[in-house]
Coordinates of C-alpha atoms in Angstrom, one line a residue:
X1054 CA 91.3 72.5 92.3
X1055 CA 94.8 71.2 91.8
X1056 CA 95.3 69.4 88.6
X1057 CA 96.5 65.8 88.7
X1058 CA 99.6 66.7 86.8
X1059 CA 100.7 69.0 89.6
X1060 CA 100.2 66.5 92.5
X1061 CA 103.6 64.8 92.2
X1062 CA 105.3 68.1 91.9
X1063 CA 103.6 69.6 94.9
X1064 CA 104.1 66.4 97.0
X1065 CA 107.8 66.4 96.3
X1066 CA 108.4 69.3 98.7
X1067 CA 109.8 70.2 102.1
X1068 CA 107.6 69.0 104.9
X1069 CA 106.8 72.6 105.8
X1070 CA 104.9 72.9 102.5
X1071 CA 103.9 69.3 101.9
X1072 CA 101.7 68.9 104.9
X1073 CA 99.7 72.0 103.8
X1074 CA 99.3 70.6 100.3
X1075 CA 98.1 67.3 101.8
X1076 CA 95.6 69.0 104.1
X1077 CA 94.3 71.9 102.0
X1078 CA 94.6 70.7 98.4
X1079 CA 94.5 66.9 98.5
X1080 CA 92.2 66.6 101.6
X1081 CA 94.2 63.8 103.0
X1082 CA 93.0 62.4 106.4
X1083 CA 94.6 64.0 109.5
X1084 CA 96.9 61.0 110.2
X1085 CA 98.6 61.7 106.9
X1086 CA 99.2 65.4 107.0
X1087 CA 99.8 65.5 110.8
X1088 CA 102.6 62.9 110.3
X1089 CA 104.2 65.1 107.6
X1090 CA 103.8 68.2 109.8
X1091 CA 105.6 66.5 112.6
X1092 CA 108.6 66.2 110.4
X1093 CA 109.0 70.0 110.2
X1094 CA 111.0 69.9 113.4
X1095 CA 113.5 67.2 112.2
X1096 CA 113.8 67.7 108.5
X1097 CA 114.3 70.4 105.9
X1098 CA 113.7 74.1 106.4
X1099 CA 112.3 73.8 109.9
X1100 CA 115.2 71.7 111.2
X1101 CA 117.7 74.0 109.6
X1102 CA 116.3 77.1 111.2
X1103 CA 116.0 75.4 114.6
X1104 CA 119.7 74.6 114.4
X1105 CA 120.5 78.3 114.0
X1106 CA 119.0 79.4 117.3
X1107 CA 121.4 81.1 119.6
X1108 CA 121.8 79.7 123.2
X1109 CA 120.1 82.8 124.5
X1110 CA 116.9 82.0 122.5
X1111 CA 117.4 84.5 119.8
X1112 CA 118.4 84.2 116.1
X1113 CA 121.2 86.4 114.7
X1114 CA 121.5 88.1 118.1
X1115 CA 118.6 90.5 117.7
X1116 CA 114.8 91.0 117.9
X1117 CA 114.0 92.5 114.5
X1118 CA 117.5 93.1 113.1
X1119 CA 120.7 91.0 113.5
X1120 CA 123.1 92.2 116.1
X1121 CA 125.3 94.9 114.9
X1122 CA 123.1 95.7 111.9
X1123 CA 123.6 99.2 110.3
X1124 CA 120.2 100.8 110.9
X1125 CA 120.9 103.4 108.2
X1126 CA 120.9 100.5 105.7
X1127 CA 117.6 99.2 107.0
X1128 CA 115.7 101.7 104.9
X1129 CA 117.2 100.2 101.8
X1130 CA 117.4 96.5 102.6
X1131 CA 115.8 94.5 105.4
X1132 CA 117.7 91.4 106.7
X1133 CA 115.3 88.5 107.4
X1134 CA 117.5 86.5 109.8
X1135 CA 116.7 88.0 113.2
X1136 CA 114.4 86.5 115.8
X1137 CA 111.0 87.8 114.8
X1138 CA 111.4 86.9 111.1
X1139 CA 112.7 83.4 112.0
X1140 CA 109.8 82.8 114.4
X1141 CA 107.3 84.0 111.8
X1142 CA 108.7 81.4 109.3
X1143 CA 108.7 78.5 111.8
X1144 CA 105.2 79.3 112.9
X1145 CA 103.8 79.6 109.4
X1146 CA 105.4 76.3 108.5
X1147 CA 103.5 74.6 111.2
X1148 CA 106.3 73.8 113.6
X1149 CA 105.1 72.2 116.9
X1150 CA 105.8 74.8 119.6
X1151 CA 107.1 72.0 121.7
X1152 CA 110.3 72.0 119.6
X1153 CA 110.9 75.5 121.0
X1154 CA 110.1 74.7 124.6
X1155 CA 111.8 77.3 126.8
X1156 CA 112.2 79.9 124.0
X1157 CA 109.5 82.2 125.3
X1158 CA 111.2 82.4 128.7
X1159 CA 114.7 82.9 127.1
X1160 CA 113.4 85.7 124.9
X1161 CA 111.7 87.3 127.9
X1162 CA 115.1 87.4 129.7
X1163 CA 117.4 88.1 126.8
X1164 CA 115.7 89.8 123.9
X1165 CA 115.0 93.5 123.6
X1166 CA 113.5 95.5 120.7
X1167 CA 116.0 97.7 118.9
X1168 CA 113.4 100.5 119.4
X1169 CA 114.0 102.0 122.9
X1170 CA 115.4 98.7 124.2
X1171 CA 111.8 97.6 125.1
X1172 CA 111.2 94.0 126.4
X1173 CA 110.4 91.5 123.6
X1174 CA 107.0 90.3 124.8
X1175 CA 105.9 93.8 125.6
X1176 CA 105.9 94.8 121.9
X1177 CA 107.0 98.2 120.6
X1178 CA 105.4 101.0 118.5
X1179 CA 105.1 99.3 115.1
X1180 CA 101.7 97.8 114.3
X1181 CA 103.1 95.0 112.1
X1182 CA 105.8 94.1 114.6
X1183 CA 103.3 94.0 117.4
X1184 CA 100.9 91.8 115.4
X1185 CA 103.7 89.3 114.7
X1186 CA 104.6 89.3 118.3
X1187 CA 101.0 88.5 119.2
X1188 CA 101.0 85.6 116.8
X1189 CA 104.3 84.2 118.0
X1190 CA 103.5 84.8 121.6
X1191 CA 100.2 82.9 121.3
X1192 CA 102.1 80.0 119.6
X1193 CA 104.9 79.8 122.2
X1194 CA 102.7 80.5 125.3
X1195 CA 104.0 84.0 126.1
X1196 CA 101.8 86.7 127.7
X1197 CA 100.8 89.1 124.9
X1198 CA 97.4 90.5 126.1
X1199 CA 98.9 93.9 126.6
X1200 CA 100.0 94.0 122.9
X1201 CA 96.5 92.9 121.8
X1202 CA 95.0 95.8 123.8
X1203 CA 97.6 98.1 122.2
X1204 CA 96.5 97.0 118.7
X1205 CA 92.9 97.7 119.5
X1206 CA 93.7 101.1 120.8
X1207 CA 95.9 102.1 117.9
X1208 CA 93.3 101.5 115.1
X1209 CA 92.9 104.7 113.2
X1210 CA 89.6 106.5 112.6
X1211 CA 89.3 105.3 109.0
X1212 CA 89.2 101.7 110.3
X1213 CA 92.7 100.3 109.7
X1214 CA 96.2 100.7 111.0
X1215 CA 99.4 102.4 109.9
X1216 CA 102.9 101.6 111.3
X1217 CA 103.8 105.3 110.6
X1218 CA 101.3 106.5 113.2
X1219 CA 104.2 107.4 115.4
X1220 CA 105.4 109.8 112.7
X1221 CA 102.0 111.4 112.6
X1222 CA 100.3 109.4 109.9
X1223 CA 96.5 109.5 110.2
X1224 CA 95.5 107.4 107.2
X1225 CA 95.6 103.6 107.2
X1226 CA 98.0 101.5 105.2
X1227 CA 97.1 98.4 103.3
X1228 CA 100.2 96.6 104.5
X1229 CA 99.8 97.6 108.2
X1230 CA 96.1 96.9 108.2
X1231 CA 96.5 93.3 106.8
X1232 CA 99.3 92.5 109.2
X1233 CA 97.4 93.8 112.2
X1234 CA 94.4 91.8 111.2
X1235 CA 96.4 88.7 111.1
X1236 CA 97.5 89.2 114.7
X1237 CA 93.9 89.9 115.9
X1238 CA 92.6 86.8 114.0
X1239 CA 95.2 84.7 115.7
X1240 CA 94.1 86.0 119.1
X1241 CA 90.5 85.4 118.3
X1242 CA 91.1 81.9 117.1
X1243 CA 93.3 81.0 120.1
X1244 CA 91.1 82.6 122.9
X1245 CA 87.7 83.3 121.4
X1246 CA 88.6 87.0 121.4
X1247 CA 86.8 89.8 123.2
X1248 CA 84.1 92.2 122.0
X1249 CA 86.9 94.8 121.5
X1250 CA 89.1 92.5 119.4
X1251 CA 86.2 91.3 117.3
X1252 CA 85.1 94.9 116.7
X1253 CA 88.6 96.0 115.7
X1254 CA 88.9 93.1 113.3
X1255 CA 85.6 93.8 111.7
X1256 CA 86.6 97.4 111.3
X1257 CA 89.9 96.5 109.7
X1258 CA 88.3 94.0 107.4
X1259 CA 85.8 96.6 106.3
X1260 CA 88.6 99.1 105.5
X1261 CA 90.0 96.6 103.0
X1262 CA 86.7 95.3 101.7
X1263 CA 85.3 98.8 101.0
X1264 CA 88.3 99.2 98.7
X1265 CA 87.8 95.8 97.0
X1266 CA 91.2 94.8 98.6
X1267 CA 93.2 96.9 96.1
X1268 CA 91.5 100.2 95.1
X1269 CA 91.7 103.7 96.4
X1270 CA 88.4 104.8 98.0
X1271 CA 88.8 108.3 96.6
X1272 CA 89.3 107.4 92.9
X1273 CA 88.7 103.7 92.5
X1274 CA 92.1 103.3 91.0
X1275 CA 94.5 100.5 92.1
X1276 CA 96.3 101.8 95.2
X1277 CA 99.7 100.8 93.7
X1278 CA 101.3 98.4 91.1
X1279 CA 102.2 96.0 93.9
X1280 CA 98.6 94.8 94.5
X1281 CA 99.1 91.8 92.1
X1282 CA 102.8 91.3 92.7
X1283 CA 102.9 87.8 94.2
X1284 CA 106.1 86.5 95.9
X1285 CA 106.9 84.1 98.6
X1286 CA 107.8 84.6 101.4
X1287 CA 105.1 87.3 101.8
X1288 CA 107.0 89.0 104.7
X1289 CA 105.3 92.3 105.5
X1290 CA 104.2 93.0 102.0
X1291 CA 100.6 93.4 100.8
X1292 CA 99.1 91.8 97.8
X1293 CA 95.6 90.7 96.9
X1294 CA 96.7 87.1 97.3
X1295 CA 98.1 87.7 100.8
X1296 CA 94.9 89.5 101.7
X1297 CA 92.7 86.8 100.2
X1298 CA 94.5 84.2 102.3
X1299 CA 93.7 86.2 105.4
X1300 CA 90.0 86.5 104.4
X1301 CA 89.8 82.8 103.6
X1302 CA 91.1 81.9 107.1
X1303 CA 88.9 84.5 108.8
X1304 CA 85.8 83.4 107.0
X1305 CA 86.4 79.8 107.8
X1306 CA 86.9 80.7 111.5
X1307 CA 83.8 83.0 111.6
X1308 CA 81.7 80.5 109.6
X1309 CA 80.7 83.1 107.0
X1310 CA 80.8 82.9 103.2
X1311 CA 83.3 85.0 101.1
X1312 CA 82.4 88.6 100.9
X1313 CA 81.3 89.5 97.3
X1314 CA 83.3 92.7 97.4
X1315 CA 86.4 90.5 97.0
X1316 CA 85.4 89.4 93.5
X1317 CA 87.7 91.7 91.5
X1318 CA 90.7 90.9 93.7
X1319 CA 90.0 87.2 93.3
X1320 CA 90.1 87.6 89.5
X1321 CA 93.5 89.2 89.8
X1322 CA 94.6 86.0 91.6
X1323 CA 93.0 83.9 88.9
X1324 CA 94.6 85.9 86.1
X1325 CA 98.0 85.2 87.5
X1326 CA 97.5 81.4 87.3
X1327 CA 99.5 79.9 84.4
X1328 CA 98.0 77.5 81.9
X1329 CA 99.6 74.5 83.7
X1330 CA 97.9 75.6 87.0
X1331 CA 101.0 77.1 88.7
X1332 CA 101.8 80.7 89.9
X1333 CA 105.1 82.2 89.0
X1334 CA 107.4 83.7 91.6
X1335 CA 107.5 87.5 91.6
X1336 CA 110.2 89.8 92.7
X1337 CA 111.0 89.1 96.3
X1338 CA 112.0 91.7 98.9
X1339 CA 115.7 92.0 99.0
X1340 CA 117.7 91.2 102.1
X1341 CA 119.9 88.6 103.8
X1342 CA 118.3 85.3 104.5
X1343 CA 119.5 82.1 106.2
X1344 CA 118.8 80.1 103.1
X1345 CA 116.4 80.3 100.1
X1346 CA 113.0 78.6 100.6
X1347 CA 111.5 79.2 97.1
X1348 CA 112.5 79.5 93.5
X1349 CA 114.0 82.5 91.7
X1350 CA 111.7 85.2 90.1
X1351 CA 109.8 83.9 87.0
X1352 CA 109.9 80.2 87.9
X1353 CA 106.8 78.2 89.1
X1354 CA 106.5 78.5 92.8
X1355 CA 105.1 75.7 94.9
X1356 CA 104.3 78.1 97.8
X1357 CA 102.3 80.4 95.6
X1358 CA 100.6 77.6 93.8
X1359 CA 99.5 76.2 97.2
X1360 CA 98.3 79.7 98.3
X1361 CA 96.5 80.6 95.0
X1362 CA 94.9 77.2 94.6
X1363 CA 93.4 77.1 98.1
X1364 CA 92.1 80.7 97.7
X1365 CA 90.4 79.9 94.4
X1366 CA 89.0 76.6 95.8
X1367 CA 87.5 78.4 98.8
X1368 CA 86.1 81.2 96.6
X1369 CA 84.7 78.9 93.9
X1370 CA 83.0 76.7 96.5
X1371 CA 80.9 79.6 97.9

Protein backbone atom coordinates (compact mmCIF):
# COMPACT_ATOMS: atom_id res chain seq x y z
CA UNK A 1 0.00 0.00 0.00
CA UNK A 2 1.36 3.40 -0.97
CA UNK A 3 1.98 5.69 2.00
CA UNK A 4 0.13 9.00 2.14
CA UNK A 5 3.44 10.87 2.14
CA UNK A 6 4.28 9.44 -1.30
CA UNK A 7 0.99 10.29 -2.99
CA UNK A 8 1.85 13.91 -3.94
CA UNK A 9 5.28 12.77 -5.21
CA UNK A 10 3.77 10.02 -7.36
CA UNK A 11 0.96 12.21 -8.66
CA UNK A 12 3.44 14.84 -9.78
CA UNK A 13 4.50 12.71 -12.74
CA UNK A 14 4.34 12.43 -16.49
CA UNK A 15 0.89 11.26 -17.67
CA UNK A 16 2.48 7.97 -18.82
CA UNK A 17 3.17 7.11 -15.18
CA UNK A 18 0.48 9.11 -13.42
CA UNK A 19 -2.50 7.28 -14.91
CA UNK A 20 -1.09 3.96 -13.69
CA UNK A 21 -0.58 5.38 -10.20
CA UNK A 22 -4.17 6.62 -10.21
CA UNK A 23 -5.56 3.28 -11.38
CA UNK A 24 -3.35 0.73 -9.63
CA UNK A 25 -2.24 2.41 -6.40
CA UNK A 26 -4.85 5.05 -5.64
CA UNK A 27 -7.81 3.13 -7.13
CA UNK A 28 -9.33 6.23 -8.66
CA UNK A 29 -12.54 5.79 -10.71
CA UNK A 30 -12.06 5.14 -14.45
CA UNK A 31 -13.08 8.65 -15.46
CA UNK A 32 -10.06 9.99 -13.55
CA UNK A 33 -7.29 7.70 -14.78
CA UNK A 34 -8.68 7.38 -18.30
CA UNK A 35 -8.58 11.16 -18.66
CA UNK A 36 -4.95 11.17 -17.54
CA UNK A 37 -4.12 8.30 -19.87
CA UNK A 38 -5.59 10.21 -22.82
CA UNK A 39 -2.99 12.94 -22.21
CA UNK A 40 -0.11 10.54 -23.06
CA UNK A 41 -0.64 11.37 -26.74
CA UNK A 42 -0.44 15.14 -26.27
CA UNK A 43 1.87 15.76 -23.29
CA UNK A 44 5.19 14.67 -21.91
CA UNK A 45 7.06 11.50 -22.82
CA UNK A 46 4.42 10.12 -25.18
CA UNK A 47 4.03 13.31 -27.20
CA UNK A 48 7.82 13.69 -27.44
CA UNK A 49 8.25 10.19 -28.87
CA UNK A 50 5.35 10.62 -31.28
CA UNK A 51 6.97 13.78 -32.64
CA UNK A 52 10.14 11.81 -33.44
CA UNK A 53 8.45 9.34 -35.81
CA UNK A 54 9.84 9.29 -39.35
CA UNK A 55 7.47 9.91 -42.30
CA UNK A 56 7.88 6.25 -43.31
CA UNK A 57 6.49 5.09 -39.94
CA UNK A 58 9.80 4.13 -38.34
CA UNK A 59 11.89 5.71 -35.61
CA UNK A 60 15.60 6.31 -36.16
CA UNK A 61 15.26 4.70 -39.58
CA UNK A 62 15.45 1.10 -38.38
CA UNK A 63 13.54 -1.86 -36.95
CA UNK A 64 15.71 -2.85 -33.99
CA UNK A 65 18.79 -0.66 -34.54
CA UNK A 66 19.01 2.90 -35.86
CA UNK A 67 19.84 3.26 -39.53
CA UNK A 68 23.58 3.06 -40.10
CA UNK A 69 24.26 1.51 -36.71
CA UNK A 70 27.61 -0.29 -36.31
CA UNK A 71 26.51 -3.85 -35.60
CA UNK A 72 29.90 -4.74 -34.11
CA UNK A 73 29.23 -2.19 -31.38
CA UNK A 74 25.81 -3.71 -30.66
CA UNK A 75 27.37 -6.44 -28.54
CA UNK A 76 28.72 -3.79 -26.18
CA UNK A 77 26.00 -1.15 -26.19
CA UNK A 78 22.44 -1.37 -27.50
CA UNK A 79 20.80 1.84 -28.77
CA UNK A 80 17.18 2.22 -27.62
CA UNK A 81 15.92 4.64 -30.26
CA UNK A 82 14.80 2.43 -33.15
CA UNK A 83 11.23 1.45 -34.00
CA UNK A 84 10.71 -1.61 -31.80
CA UNK A 85 12.06 -0.01 -28.63
CA UNK A 86 10.05 3.16 -29.22
CA UNK A 87 6.84 1.23 -29.84
CA UNK A 88 7.49 -0.80 -26.68
CA UNK A 89 7.69 2.38 -24.62
CA UNK A 90 4.60 3.98 -26.13
CA UNK A 91 2.57 0.81 -25.66
CA UNK A 92 3.73 0.30 -22.08
CA UNK A 93 2.89 3.92 -21.31
CA UNK A 94 -0.70 3.34 -22.38
CA UNK A 95 -0.77 5.40 -25.57
CA UNK A 96 -4.06 5.02 -27.44
CA UNK A 97 -3.27 3.17 -30.67
CA UNK A 98 -5.42 5.72 -32.51
CA UNK A 99 -2.54 8.19 -32.12
CA UNK A 100 -0.52 5.88 -34.40
CA UNK A 101 -3.23 5.26 -36.97
CA UNK A 102 -1.63 4.10 -40.21
CA UNK A 103 1.68 3.14 -38.56
CA UNK A 104 1.09 -0.62 -38.91
CA UNK A 105 0.62 -0.21 -42.66
CA UNK A 106 3.63 2.08 -43.00
CA UNK A 107 5.84 -0.41 -41.19
CA UNK A 108 4.50 -3.23 -43.34
CA UNK A 109 5.66 -1.30 -46.43
CA UNK A 110 8.85 0.31 -45.19
CA UNK A 111 10.37 -1.52 -42.23
CA UNK A 112 12.59 -4.60 -42.48
CA UNK A 113 14.48 -6.45 -39.80
CA UNK A 114 18.23 -6.05 -39.81
CA UNK A 115 18.37 -9.86 -39.69
CA UNK A 116 18.05 -11.13 -43.30
CA UNK A 117 15.96 -8.12 -44.33
CA UNK A 118 12.80 -9.91 -43.19
CA UNK A 119 9.44 -8.05 -43.21
CA UNK A 120 8.64 -6.31 -39.94
CA UNK A 121 5.31 -7.95 -39.07
CA UNK A 122 6.63 -11.37 -40.03
CA UNK A 123 9.11 -11.37 -37.15
CA UNK A 124 12.62 -12.80 -37.23
CA UNK A 125 14.59 -15.46 -35.30
CA UNK A 126 14.94 -13.84 -31.87
CA UNK A 127 12.34 -14.91 -29.28
CA UNK A 128 12.34 -11.60 -27.44
CA UNK A 129 12.06 -9.54 -30.62
CA UNK A 130 9.23 -11.72 -31.84
CA UNK A 131 7.39 -11.44 -28.52
CA UNK A 132 7.58 -7.62 -28.62
CA UNK A 133 6.39 -7.67 -32.22
CA UNK A 134 3.37 -9.72 -31.12
CA UNK A 135 2.55 -7.18 -28.40
CA UNK A 136 3.02 -4.20 -30.69
CA UNK A 137 1.13 -5.83 -33.55
CA UNK A 138 -1.84 -6.64 -31.34
CA UNK A 139 -1.87 -3.04 -30.12
CA UNK A 140 -1.64 -1.50 -33.60
CA UNK A 141 -3.87 -4.02 -35.38
CA UNK A 142 -1.22 -5.80 -37.47
CA UNK A 143 -1.39 -9.47 -38.40
CA UNK A 144 0.94 -11.36 -36.06
CA UNK A 145 -0.64 -14.82 -35.83
CA UNK A 146 2.30 -16.35 -37.66
CA UNK A 147 4.72 -15.03 -35.02
CA UNK A 148 2.53 -16.42 -32.25
CA UNK A 149 2.71 -19.84 -33.90
CA UNK A 150 6.48 -19.43 -34.19
CA UNK A 151 6.77 -18.72 -30.43
CA UNK A 152 4.75 -21.82 -29.60
CA UNK A 153 6.88 -23.95 -31.91
CA UNK A 154 10.20 -22.62 -30.57
CA UNK A 155 9.67 -23.40 -26.91
CA UNK A 156 12.53 -25.61 -25.73
CA UNK A 157 12.12 -29.06 -24.11
CA UNK A 158 12.82 -27.66 -20.61
CA UNK A 159 9.76 -25.42 -20.91
CA UNK A 160 11.12 -21.97 -21.70
CA UNK A 161 12.79 -20.09 -24.53
CA UNK A 162 16.27 -18.92 -25.45
CA UNK A 163 17.01 -16.29 -28.08
CA UNK A 164 20.30 -18.11 -28.73
CA UNK A 165 18.50 -21.21 -30.01
CA UNK A 166 19.64 -20.23 -33.50
CA UNK A 167 23.25 -20.59 -32.25
CA UNK A 168 22.49 -24.06 -30.92
CA UNK A 169 21.43 -23.34 -27.34
CA UNK A 170 19.14 -26.02 -25.93
CA UNK A 171 18.64 -24.60 -22.41
CA UNK A 172 16.17 -21.86 -21.67
CA UNK A 173 17.09 -18.36 -20.56
CA UNK A 174 15.35 -16.43 -17.79
CA UNK A 175 15.40 -13.27 -19.96
CA UNK A 176 14.08 -14.94 -23.12
CA UNK A 177 11.44 -16.93 -21.25
CA UNK A 178 9.99 -13.89 -19.49
CA UNK A 179 9.85 -11.81 -22.66
CA UNK A 180 8.26 -14.65 -24.63
CA UNK A 181 5.67 -15.11 -21.90
CA UNK A 182 4.73 -11.43 -22.11
CA UNK A 183 4.02 -11.79 -25.81
CA UNK A 184 1.87 -14.88 -25.32
CA UNK A 185 -0.03 -13.28 -22.44
CA UNK A 186 -0.80 -10.26 -24.61
CA UNK A 187 -2.14 -12.58 -27.28
CA UNK A 188 -4.28 -14.54 -24.83
CA UNK A 189 -5.67 -11.32 -23.32
CA UNK A 190 -6.48 -9.82 -26.71
CA UNK A 191 -7.94 -12.91 -28.39
CA UNK A 192 -8.74 -15.46 -25.69
CA UNK A 193 -5.79 -17.50 -26.93
CA UNK A 194 -5.72 -21.04 -28.21
CA UNK A 195 -5.08 -24.36 -26.55
CA UNK A 196 -1.53 -24.18 -27.90
CA UNK A 197 -0.77 -20.67 -26.64
CA UNK A 198 -2.23 -21.38 -23.23
CA UNK A 199 -0.22 -24.59 -22.94
CA UNK A 200 2.98 -22.81 -24.02
CA UNK A 201 2.37 -20.06 -21.50
CA UNK A 202 1.76 -22.55 -18.70
CA UNK A 203 4.97 -24.36 -19.61
CA UNK A 204 7.01 -21.17 -19.60
CA UNK A 205 5.53 -20.06 -16.30
CA UNK A 206 6.33 -23.44 -14.80
CA UNK A 207 9.94 -23.10 -15.97
CA UNK A 208 10.30 -19.93 -13.87
CA UNK A 209 8.16 -21.04 -10.93
CA UNK A 210 10.08 -24.30 -10.47
CA UNK A 211 13.12 -22.10 -9.98
CA UNK A 212 11.39 -19.73 -7.58
CA UNK A 213 11.87 -17.00 -10.23
CA UNK A 214 15.59 -16.71 -9.48
CA UNK A 215 17.31 -19.99 -8.59
CA UNK A 216 19.16 -22.61 -10.59
CA UNK A 217 17.24 -25.85 -10.67
CA UNK A 218 20.48 -27.84 -10.41
CA UNK A 219 21.97 -26.21 -7.30
CA UNK A 220 19.31 -23.95 -5.81
CA UNK A 221 21.72 -21.01 -5.99
CA UNK A 222 20.66 -17.66 -7.49
CA UNK A 223 21.10 -17.85 -11.22
CA UNK A 224 23.06 -14.56 -11.30
CA UNK A 225 23.61 -11.34 -9.34
CA UNK A 226 21.17 -9.51 -11.61
CA UNK A 227 18.05 -11.21 -10.22
CA UNK A 228 17.46 -8.36 -7.74
CA UNK A 229 18.90 -5.54 -9.84
CA UNK A 230 15.91 -3.28 -10.43
CA UNK A 231 16.13 -0.52 -13.01
CA UNK A 232 13.63 1.26 -15.21
CA UNK A 233 13.13 0.93 -18.13
CA UNK A 234 13.21 -2.86 -17.85
CA UNK A 235 14.04 -3.27 -21.59
CA UNK A 236 14.87 -6.97 -22.20
CA UNK A 237 16.45 -7.48 -18.80
CA UNK A 238 15.22 -10.03 -16.26
CA UNK A 239 14.75 -9.34 -12.57
CA UNK A 240 12.42 -10.80 -9.97
CA UNK A 241 10.48 -7.51 -10.01
CA UNK A 242 10.03 -7.67 -13.78
CA UNK A 243 8.96 -11.32 -13.48
CA UNK A 244 6.60 -10.62 -10.58
CA UNK A 245 4.90 -7.90 -12.63
CA UNK A 246 4.27 -10.48 -15.34
CA UNK A 247 2.86 -13.04 -12.90
CA UNK A 248 0.64 -10.38 -11.33
CA UNK A 249 -0.91 -9.54 -14.69
CA UNK A 250 -1.18 -13.19 -15.71
CA UNK A 251 -2.85 -14.20 -12.44
CA UNK A 252 -5.36 -11.36 -12.66
CA UNK A 253 -6.22 -12.34 -16.23
CA UNK A 254 -6.46 -16.06 -15.41
CA UNK A 255 -8.40 -15.43 -12.20
CA UNK A 256 -6.00 -17.40 -10.02
CA UNK A 257 -4.18 -16.54 -6.76
CA UNK A 258 -0.43 -15.89 -6.62
CA UNK A 259 1.65 -19.04 -6.81
CA UNK A 260 3.29 -19.69 -3.41
CA UNK A 261 6.54 -20.65 -5.13
CA UNK A 262 7.09 -16.92 -5.71
CA UNK A 263 7.42 -16.21 -2.00
CA UNK A 264 11.21 -15.88 -1.83
CA UNK A 265 11.29 -13.70 -4.95
CA UNK A 266 8.64 -11.43 -3.49
CA UNK A 267 10.77 -11.03 -0.36
CA UNK A 268 13.63 -9.82 -2.57
CA UNK A 269 11.29 -7.17 -3.94
CA UNK A 270 10.18 -6.25 -0.41
CA UNK A 271 13.77 -6.08 0.84
CA UNK A 272 14.63 -3.47 -1.78
CA UNK A 273 11.90 -1.14 -0.52
CA UNK A 274 13.35 1.84 1.33
CA UNK A 275 12.08 2.99 4.74
CA UNK A 276 10.17 5.82 3.04
CA UNK A 277 8.36 3.34 0.76
CA UNK A 278 10.33 4.00 -2.42
CA UNK A 279 12.58 1.81 -4.56
CA UNK A 280 15.92 3.17 -5.75
CA UNK A 281 16.95 3.20 -9.37
CA UNK A 282 19.56 0.56 -10.17
CA UNK A 283 22.19 0.54 -12.89
CA UNK A 284 20.40 0.89 -16.21
CA UNK A 285 21.46 -0.76 -19.43
CA UNK A 286 23.78 1.53 -21.41
CA UNK A 287 22.90 2.88 -24.83
CA UNK A 288 21.59 5.90 -26.70
CA UNK A 289 18.08 7.06 -25.77
CA UNK A 290 15.83 9.77 -27.17
CA UNK A 291 15.59 11.27 -23.68
CA UNK A 292 15.72 10.12 -20.08
CA UNK A 293 12.46 8.93 -18.50
CA UNK A 294 13.67 8.15 -14.98
CA UNK A 295 16.19 9.25 -12.37
CA UNK A 296 19.91 8.42 -12.18
CA UNK A 297 21.16 5.36 -10.34
CA UNK A 298 20.70 5.52 -6.58
CA UNK A 299 17.80 7.99 -6.56
CA UNK A 300 14.18 7.13 -5.69
CA UNK A 301 12.41 5.96 -8.84
CA UNK A 302 8.72 6.65 -9.33
CA UNK A 303 8.50 3.92 -11.97
CA UNK A 304 10.03 1.29 -9.69
CA UNK A 305 7.94 2.48 -6.76
CA UNK A 306 4.81 2.03 -8.88
CA UNK A 307 5.92 -1.43 -9.94
CA UNK A 308 7.11 -2.63 -6.54
CA UNK A 309 4.08 -1.31 -4.69
CA UNK A 310 1.51 -2.89 -6.96
CA UNK A 311 3.34 -6.23 -6.86
CA UNK A 312 3.38 -6.22 -3.05
CA UNK A 313 -0.23 -5.04 -2.85
CA UNK A 314 -1.27 -7.94 -5.11
CA UNK A 315 0.80 -10.46 -3.19
CA UNK A 316 -0.25 -9.29 0.26
CA UNK A 317 -3.95 -9.36 -0.68
CA UNK A 318 -3.85 -13.05 -1.58
